Short mmCIF file of C-alpha atoms and ligand atoms in Angstrom, two decimals:
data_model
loop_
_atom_site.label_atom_id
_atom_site.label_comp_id
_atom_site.label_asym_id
_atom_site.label_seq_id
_atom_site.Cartn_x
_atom_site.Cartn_y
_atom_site.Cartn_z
CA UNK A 1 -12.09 17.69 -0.72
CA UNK A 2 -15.60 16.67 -1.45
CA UNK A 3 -18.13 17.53 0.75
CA UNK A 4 -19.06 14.03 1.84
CA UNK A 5 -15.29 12.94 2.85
CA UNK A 6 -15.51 16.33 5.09
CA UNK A 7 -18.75 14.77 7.04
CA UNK A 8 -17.24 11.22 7.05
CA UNK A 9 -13.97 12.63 8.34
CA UNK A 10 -16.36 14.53 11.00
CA UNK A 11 -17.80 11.45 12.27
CA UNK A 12 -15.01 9.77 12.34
CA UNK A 13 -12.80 12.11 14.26
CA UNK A 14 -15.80 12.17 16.61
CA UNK A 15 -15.61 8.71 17.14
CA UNK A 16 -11.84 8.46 17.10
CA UNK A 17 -12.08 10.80 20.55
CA UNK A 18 -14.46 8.62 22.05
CA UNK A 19 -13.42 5.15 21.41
CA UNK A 20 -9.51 5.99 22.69
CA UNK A 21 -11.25 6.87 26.09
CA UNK A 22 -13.98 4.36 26.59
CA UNK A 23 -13.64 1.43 23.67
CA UNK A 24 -16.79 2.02 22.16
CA UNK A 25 -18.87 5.20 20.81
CA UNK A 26 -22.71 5.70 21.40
CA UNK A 27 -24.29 7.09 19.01
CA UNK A 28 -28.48 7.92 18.30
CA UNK A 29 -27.60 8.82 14.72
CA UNK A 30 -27.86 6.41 11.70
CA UNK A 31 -26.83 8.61 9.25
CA UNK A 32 -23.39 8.75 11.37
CA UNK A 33 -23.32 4.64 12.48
CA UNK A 34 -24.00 4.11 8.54
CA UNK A 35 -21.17 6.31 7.77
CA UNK A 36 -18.48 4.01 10.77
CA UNK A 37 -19.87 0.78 9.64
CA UNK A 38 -18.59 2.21 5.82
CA UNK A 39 -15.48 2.66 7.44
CA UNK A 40 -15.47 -0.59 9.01
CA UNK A 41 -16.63 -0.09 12.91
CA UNK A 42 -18.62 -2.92 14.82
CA UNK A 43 -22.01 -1.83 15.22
CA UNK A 44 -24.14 -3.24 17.72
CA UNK A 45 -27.36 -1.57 18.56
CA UNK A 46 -26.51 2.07 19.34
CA UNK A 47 -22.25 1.37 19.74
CA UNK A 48 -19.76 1.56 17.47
CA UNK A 49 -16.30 -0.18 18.12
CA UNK A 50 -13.11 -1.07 16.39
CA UNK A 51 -13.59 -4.71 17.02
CA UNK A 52 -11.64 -7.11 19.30
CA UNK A 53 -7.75 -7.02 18.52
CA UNK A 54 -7.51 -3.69 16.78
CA UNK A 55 -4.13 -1.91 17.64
CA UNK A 56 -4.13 1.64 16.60
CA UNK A 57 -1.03 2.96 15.47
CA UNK A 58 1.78 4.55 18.23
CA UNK A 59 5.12 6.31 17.39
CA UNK A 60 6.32 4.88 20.80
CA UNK A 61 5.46 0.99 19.48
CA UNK A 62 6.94 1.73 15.97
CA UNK A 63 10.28 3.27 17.32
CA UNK A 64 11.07 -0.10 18.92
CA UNK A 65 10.98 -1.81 15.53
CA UNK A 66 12.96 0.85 13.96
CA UNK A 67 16.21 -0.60 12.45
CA UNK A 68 19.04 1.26 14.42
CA UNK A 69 20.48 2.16 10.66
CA UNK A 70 18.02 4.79 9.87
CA UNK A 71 19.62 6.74 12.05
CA UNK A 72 20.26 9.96 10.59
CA UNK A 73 17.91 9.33 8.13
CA UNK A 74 14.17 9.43 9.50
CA UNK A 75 13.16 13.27 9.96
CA UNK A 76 9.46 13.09 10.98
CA UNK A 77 6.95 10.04 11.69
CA UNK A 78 3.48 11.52 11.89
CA UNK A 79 0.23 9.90 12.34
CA UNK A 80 -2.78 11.45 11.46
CA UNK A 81 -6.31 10.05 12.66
CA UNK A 82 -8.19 11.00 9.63
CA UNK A 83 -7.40 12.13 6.31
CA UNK A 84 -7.92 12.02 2.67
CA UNK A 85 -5.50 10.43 1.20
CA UNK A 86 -1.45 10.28 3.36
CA UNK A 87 0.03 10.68 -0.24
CA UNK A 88 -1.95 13.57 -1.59
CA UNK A 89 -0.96 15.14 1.84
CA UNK A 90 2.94 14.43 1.60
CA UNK A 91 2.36 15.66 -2.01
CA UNK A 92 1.50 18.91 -0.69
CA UNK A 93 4.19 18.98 2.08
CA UNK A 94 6.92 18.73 -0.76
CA UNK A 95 5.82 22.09 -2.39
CA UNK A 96 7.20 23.67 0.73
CA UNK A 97 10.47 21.62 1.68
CA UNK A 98 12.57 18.22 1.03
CA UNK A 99 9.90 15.19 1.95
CA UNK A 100 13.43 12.97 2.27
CA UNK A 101 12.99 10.53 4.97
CA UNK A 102 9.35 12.03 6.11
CA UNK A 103 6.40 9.61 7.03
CA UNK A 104 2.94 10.59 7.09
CA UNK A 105 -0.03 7.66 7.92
CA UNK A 106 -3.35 7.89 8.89
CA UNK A 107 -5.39 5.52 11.18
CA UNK A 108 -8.21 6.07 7.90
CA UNK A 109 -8.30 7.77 4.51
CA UNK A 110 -11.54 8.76 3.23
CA UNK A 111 -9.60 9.20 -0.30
CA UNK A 112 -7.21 6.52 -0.46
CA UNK A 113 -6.17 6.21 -4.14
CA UNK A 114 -4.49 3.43 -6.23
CA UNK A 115 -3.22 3.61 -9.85
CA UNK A 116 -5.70 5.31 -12.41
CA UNK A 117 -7.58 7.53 -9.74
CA UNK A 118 -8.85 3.84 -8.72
CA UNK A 119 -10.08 3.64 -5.12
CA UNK A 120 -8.01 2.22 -2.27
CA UNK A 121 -9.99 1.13 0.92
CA UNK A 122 -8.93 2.16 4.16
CA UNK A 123 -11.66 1.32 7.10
CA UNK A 124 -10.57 2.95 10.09
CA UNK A 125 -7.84 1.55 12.34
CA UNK A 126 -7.32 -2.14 10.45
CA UNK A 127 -4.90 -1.31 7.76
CA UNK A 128 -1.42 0.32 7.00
CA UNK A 129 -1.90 3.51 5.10
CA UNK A 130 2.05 4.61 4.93
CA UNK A 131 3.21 7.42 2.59
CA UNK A 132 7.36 7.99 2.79
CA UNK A 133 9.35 10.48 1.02
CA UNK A 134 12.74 9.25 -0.63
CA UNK A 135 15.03 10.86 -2.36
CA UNK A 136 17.33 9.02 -4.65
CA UNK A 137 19.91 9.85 -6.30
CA UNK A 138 19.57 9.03 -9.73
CA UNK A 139 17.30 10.37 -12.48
CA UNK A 140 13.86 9.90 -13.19
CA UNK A 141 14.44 7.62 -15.99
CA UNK A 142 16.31 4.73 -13.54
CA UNK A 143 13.30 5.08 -10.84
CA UNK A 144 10.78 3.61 -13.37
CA UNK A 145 11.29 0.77 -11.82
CA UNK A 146 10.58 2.39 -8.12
CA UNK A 147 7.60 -0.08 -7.67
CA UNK A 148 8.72 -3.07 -8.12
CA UNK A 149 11.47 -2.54 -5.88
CA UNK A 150 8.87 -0.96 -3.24
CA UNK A 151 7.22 -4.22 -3.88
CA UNK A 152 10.23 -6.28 -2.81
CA UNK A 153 10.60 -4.29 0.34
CA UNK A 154 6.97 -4.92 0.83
CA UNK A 155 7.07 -8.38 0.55
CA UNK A 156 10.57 -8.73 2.50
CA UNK A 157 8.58 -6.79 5.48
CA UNK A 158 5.50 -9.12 5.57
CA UNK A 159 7.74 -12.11 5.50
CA UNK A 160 9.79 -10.94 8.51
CA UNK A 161 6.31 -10.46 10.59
CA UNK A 162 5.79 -14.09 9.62
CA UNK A 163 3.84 -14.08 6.34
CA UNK A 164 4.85 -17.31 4.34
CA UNK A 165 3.66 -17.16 1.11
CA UNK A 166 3.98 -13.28 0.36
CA UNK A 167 3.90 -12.84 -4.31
CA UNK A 168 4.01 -10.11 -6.26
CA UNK A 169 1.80 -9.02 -8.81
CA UNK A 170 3.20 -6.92 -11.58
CA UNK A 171 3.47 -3.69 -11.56
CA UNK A 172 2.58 -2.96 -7.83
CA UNK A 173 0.39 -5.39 -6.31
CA UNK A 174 1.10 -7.60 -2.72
CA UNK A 175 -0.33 -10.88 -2.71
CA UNK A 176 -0.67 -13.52 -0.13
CA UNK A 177 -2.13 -16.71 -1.27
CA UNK A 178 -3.60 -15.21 -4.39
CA UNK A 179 -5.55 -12.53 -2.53
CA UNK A 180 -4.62 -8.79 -2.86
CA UNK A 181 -3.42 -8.11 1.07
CA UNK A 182 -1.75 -4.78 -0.49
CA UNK A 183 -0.84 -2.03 -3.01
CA UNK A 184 2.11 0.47 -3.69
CA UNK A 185 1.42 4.00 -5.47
CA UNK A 186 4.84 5.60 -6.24
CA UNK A 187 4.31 9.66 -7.07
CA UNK A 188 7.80 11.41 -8.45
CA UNK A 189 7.21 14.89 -6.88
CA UNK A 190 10.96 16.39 -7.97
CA UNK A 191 12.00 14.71 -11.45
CA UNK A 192 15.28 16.11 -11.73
CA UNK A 193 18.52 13.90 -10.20
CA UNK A 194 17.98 13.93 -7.24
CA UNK A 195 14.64 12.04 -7.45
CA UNK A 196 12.08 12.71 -4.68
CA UNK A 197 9.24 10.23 -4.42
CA UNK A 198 6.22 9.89 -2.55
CA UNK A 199 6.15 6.18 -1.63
CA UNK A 200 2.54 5.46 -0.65
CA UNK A 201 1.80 1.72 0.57
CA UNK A 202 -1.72 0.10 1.43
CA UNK A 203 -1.68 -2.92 3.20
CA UNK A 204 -4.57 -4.73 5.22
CA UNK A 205 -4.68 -5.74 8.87
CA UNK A 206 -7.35 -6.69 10.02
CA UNK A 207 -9.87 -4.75 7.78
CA UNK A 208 -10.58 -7.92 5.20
CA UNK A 209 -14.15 -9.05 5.78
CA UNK A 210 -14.73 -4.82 5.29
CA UNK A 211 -13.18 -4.25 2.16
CA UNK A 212 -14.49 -7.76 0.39
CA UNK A 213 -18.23 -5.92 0.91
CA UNK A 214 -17.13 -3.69 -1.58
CA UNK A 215 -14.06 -5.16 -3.85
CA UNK A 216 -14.30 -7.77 -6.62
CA UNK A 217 -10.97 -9.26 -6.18
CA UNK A 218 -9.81 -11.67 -3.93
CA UNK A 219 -8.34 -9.98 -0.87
CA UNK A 220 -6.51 -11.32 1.70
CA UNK A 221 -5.40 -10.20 5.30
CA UNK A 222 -2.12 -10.08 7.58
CA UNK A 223 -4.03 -10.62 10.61
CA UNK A 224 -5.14 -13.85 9.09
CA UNK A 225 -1.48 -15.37 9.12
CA UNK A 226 -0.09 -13.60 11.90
CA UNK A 227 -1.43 -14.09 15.89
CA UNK A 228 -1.59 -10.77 18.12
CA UNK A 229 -0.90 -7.69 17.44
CA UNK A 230 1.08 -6.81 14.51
CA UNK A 231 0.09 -3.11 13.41
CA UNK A 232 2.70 -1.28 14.52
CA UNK A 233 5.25 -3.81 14.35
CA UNK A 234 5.23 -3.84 10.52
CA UNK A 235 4.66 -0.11 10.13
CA UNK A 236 8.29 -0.15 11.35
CA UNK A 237 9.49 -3.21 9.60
CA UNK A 238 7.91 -1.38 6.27
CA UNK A 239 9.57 1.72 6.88
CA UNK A 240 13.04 -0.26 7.62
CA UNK A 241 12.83 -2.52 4.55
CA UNK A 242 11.53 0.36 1.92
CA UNK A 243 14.78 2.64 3.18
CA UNK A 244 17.11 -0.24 2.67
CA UNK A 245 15.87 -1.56 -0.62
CA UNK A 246 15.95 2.23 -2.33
CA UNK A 247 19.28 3.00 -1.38
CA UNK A 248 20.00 -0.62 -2.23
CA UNK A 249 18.65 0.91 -5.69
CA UNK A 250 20.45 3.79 -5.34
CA UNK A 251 24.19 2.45 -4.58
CA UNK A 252 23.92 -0.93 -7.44
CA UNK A 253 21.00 -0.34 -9.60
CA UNK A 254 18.09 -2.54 -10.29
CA UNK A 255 19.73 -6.13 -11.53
CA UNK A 256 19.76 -7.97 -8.39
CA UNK A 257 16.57 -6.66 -7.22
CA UNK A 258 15.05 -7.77 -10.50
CA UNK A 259 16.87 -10.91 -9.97
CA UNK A 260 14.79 -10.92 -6.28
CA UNK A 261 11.15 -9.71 -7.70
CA UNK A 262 11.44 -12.45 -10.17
CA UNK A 263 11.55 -14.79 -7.34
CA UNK A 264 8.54 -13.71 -5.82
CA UNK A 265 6.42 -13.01 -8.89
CA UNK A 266 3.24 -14.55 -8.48
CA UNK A 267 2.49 -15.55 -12.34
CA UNK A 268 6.23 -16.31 -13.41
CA UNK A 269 5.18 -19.07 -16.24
CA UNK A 270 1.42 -18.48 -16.10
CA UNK A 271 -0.35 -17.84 -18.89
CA UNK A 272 -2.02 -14.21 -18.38
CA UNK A 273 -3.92 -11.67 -20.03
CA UNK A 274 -2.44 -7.44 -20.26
CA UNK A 275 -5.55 -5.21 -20.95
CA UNK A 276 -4.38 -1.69 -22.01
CA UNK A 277 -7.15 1.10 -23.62
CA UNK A 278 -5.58 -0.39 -27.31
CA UNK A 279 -4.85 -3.76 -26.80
CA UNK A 280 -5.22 -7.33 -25.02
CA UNK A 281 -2.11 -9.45 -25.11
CA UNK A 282 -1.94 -12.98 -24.45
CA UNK A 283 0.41 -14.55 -23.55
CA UNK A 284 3.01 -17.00 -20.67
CA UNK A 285 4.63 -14.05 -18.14
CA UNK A 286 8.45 -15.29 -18.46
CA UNK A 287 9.96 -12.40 -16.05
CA UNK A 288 11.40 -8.85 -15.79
CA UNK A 289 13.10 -6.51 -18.37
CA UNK A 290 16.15 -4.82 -17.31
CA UNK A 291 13.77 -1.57 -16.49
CA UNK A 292 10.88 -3.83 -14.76
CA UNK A 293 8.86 -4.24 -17.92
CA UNK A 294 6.98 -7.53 -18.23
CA UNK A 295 8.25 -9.82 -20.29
CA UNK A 296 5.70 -11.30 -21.93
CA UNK A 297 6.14 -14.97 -24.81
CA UNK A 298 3.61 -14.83 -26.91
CA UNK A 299 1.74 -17.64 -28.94
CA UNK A 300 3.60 -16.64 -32.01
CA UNK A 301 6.93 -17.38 -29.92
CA UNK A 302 7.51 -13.24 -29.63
CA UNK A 303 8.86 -11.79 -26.53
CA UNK A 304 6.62 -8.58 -25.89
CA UNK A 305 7.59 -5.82 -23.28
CA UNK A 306 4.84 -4.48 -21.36
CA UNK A 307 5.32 -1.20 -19.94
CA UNK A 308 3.84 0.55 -16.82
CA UNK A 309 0.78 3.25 -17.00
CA UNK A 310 -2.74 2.04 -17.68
CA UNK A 311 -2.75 -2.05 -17.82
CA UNK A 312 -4.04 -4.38 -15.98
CA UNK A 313 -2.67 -7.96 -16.08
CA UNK A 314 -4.76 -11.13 -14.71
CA UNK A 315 -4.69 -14.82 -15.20
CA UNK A 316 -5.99 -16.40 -18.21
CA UNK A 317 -8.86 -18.13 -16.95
P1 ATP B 1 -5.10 -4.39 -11.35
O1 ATP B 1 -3.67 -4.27 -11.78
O2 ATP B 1 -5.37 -5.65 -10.60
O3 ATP B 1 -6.07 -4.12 -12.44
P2 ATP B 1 -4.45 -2.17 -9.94
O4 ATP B 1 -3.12 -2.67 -9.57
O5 ATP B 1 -4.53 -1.13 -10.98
O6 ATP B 1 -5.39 -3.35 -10.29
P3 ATP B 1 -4.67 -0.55 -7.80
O7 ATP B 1 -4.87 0.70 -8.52
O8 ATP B 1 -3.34 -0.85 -7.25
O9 ATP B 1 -5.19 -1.71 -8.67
O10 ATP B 1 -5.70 -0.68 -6.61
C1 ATP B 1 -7.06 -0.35 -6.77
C2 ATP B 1 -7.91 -1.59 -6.85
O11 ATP B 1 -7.60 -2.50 -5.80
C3 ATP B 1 -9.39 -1.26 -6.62
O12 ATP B 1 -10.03 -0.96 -7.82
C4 ATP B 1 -9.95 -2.51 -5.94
O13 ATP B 1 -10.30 -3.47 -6.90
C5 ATP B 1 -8.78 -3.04 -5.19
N1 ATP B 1 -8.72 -2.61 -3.76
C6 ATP B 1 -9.04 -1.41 -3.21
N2 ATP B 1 -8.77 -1.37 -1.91
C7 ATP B 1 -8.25 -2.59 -1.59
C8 ATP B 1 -7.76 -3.16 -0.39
N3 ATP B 1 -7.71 -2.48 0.76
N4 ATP B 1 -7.32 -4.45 -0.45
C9 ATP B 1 -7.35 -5.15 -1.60
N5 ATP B 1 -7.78 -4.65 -2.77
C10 ATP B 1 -8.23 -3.38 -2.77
#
């Protein structure tokens, strides 16, 4: 871990102790209020607090959104106050035993990670940072599509919390009202049948006006389309709707889950750009492969398949 995510996770920790006894943490040193205002604490003069309406997370408050059919098939919800990254730590948990049906989250990473070794921000206490282990029973080749299903179960969770206009951004992006509100990093850790596969999921509540300091794309919020306190509430509704969705996967295959992505894809007839290291394609997005490539028309009339791995896909502008 790199010696700067040791001293934030330090502070943090510190202030972690504090704040669940008194609300707020005083604190004389900058270097340290510089480091929690990073991570997305209110500073005001020598206090650092998580802000009005922050809910950190509790096993008690998740367990009463649990769906009762995950009985059986949950093992171990744990919640970690600070670490670097809830996937890189499940990771490491499956070199010792079956990750099946474990959860690990963190109230803040100091290493989140999206696709590419690109950042993912998590300031403390205002986001979901959820990694779940799955195993499915099918081989690697027919969990390509792992995301994109992730993504409907991502999008089916927000919408029962009372998002409206949840889209999906291909291959693994969560967008509400155009803004980037969340992101899904699928890791294979056994690649023989049975799969096992770290399912790690970002989403923001309440930690918006934090991460737009420092990201270039439009990001948008769950706290700004639902009222009181939701945290916890769709930790469990995640958790319920990423279980049923991969052994949804598991029992029929991908088609009707294509059929439901498809519905919620956010540039389904838009004309878009795919930036790969080789190549830029133009071209309208016209849907899903039978795998979860994008389909992609291009001026020539050509139907191009874009696969997963390094691209990028935006809007023409
Ligand atoms: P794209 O496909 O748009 O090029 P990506 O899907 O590869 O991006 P990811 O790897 O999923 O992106 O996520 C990392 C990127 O997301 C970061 O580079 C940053 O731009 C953005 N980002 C990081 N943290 C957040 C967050 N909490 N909310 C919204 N966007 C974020």
């Amino acid at each position: 871990m790199a010696h700067s995510d040791v001293i934030a996770q330090e502070v943090l920790m510190k202030a972690y102790t504090k704040i669940s006894s008194s609300k707020s943490y005083v604190c004389q040193d900058e270097r340290e209020l510089n480091i929690l205002k990073r991570f997305g604490f209110e500073i005001i003069g020598d206090r650092a607090n998580l802000g009005e309406g922050a809910e950190l997370l509790d096993a008690d408050q998740i367990s009463i959104h649990l769906s009762d059919d995950l009985e059986g098939t949950l093992r171990n919800i744990e919640i970690l106050t600070c670490t670097d990254s809830t996937n890189d730590r499940l990771q490491e948990r499956s070199k010792e035993m079956s990750i099946d049906g474990h959860i690990m989250m963190a109230e803040v990473q100091t290493a989140g990670r999206g696709r590419r070794g690109r950042k993912w921000e998590t300031p403390f206490g205002k986001t979901v940072a959820l990694s779940l282990g799955v195993s499915i029973d099918m081989p690697a080749s027919a969990v390509s599509c792992l995301s994109l299903v992730v993504g409907v179960a991502v999008a089916e969770a927000l919408l029962s919390v009372g998002v409206a206009d949840v889209r999906l951004k291909w291959p693994n992006d969560v967008l509400i009202e155009g803004g980037k509100v969340g992101g899904i990093l699928t890791e294979l850790v056994v690649a023989t049948k049975p799969v096992e596969v770290v399912v790690g999921i970002g989403i923001n509540v309440g930690s918006a006006s934090t991460i737009r300091q420092v990201v270039d794309y439009p990001v948008a919020d769950v706290c700004d389309y639902v009222e009181g306190p939701v945290r916890n509430r769709l930790v469990a509704e995640l958790i319920n709707h990423v279980v049923r969705q991969c052994r949804y996967l598991e029992a029929n295959g991908f088609a009707s889950l294509r059929e439901r992505w498809m519905q919620l894809d956010a540039f389904r007839s838009r004309e878009v750009v795919i930036t790969s290291p080789n190549e830029r394609v133009h071209g309208k997005a016209v849907g899903l492969g039978s795998n979860g490539e994008l389909l992609i028309q291009t001026e020539d009339g050509k139907r191009r398949k874009i696969l997963g791995g390094d691209v990028s896909l935006r809007e023409l502008a």
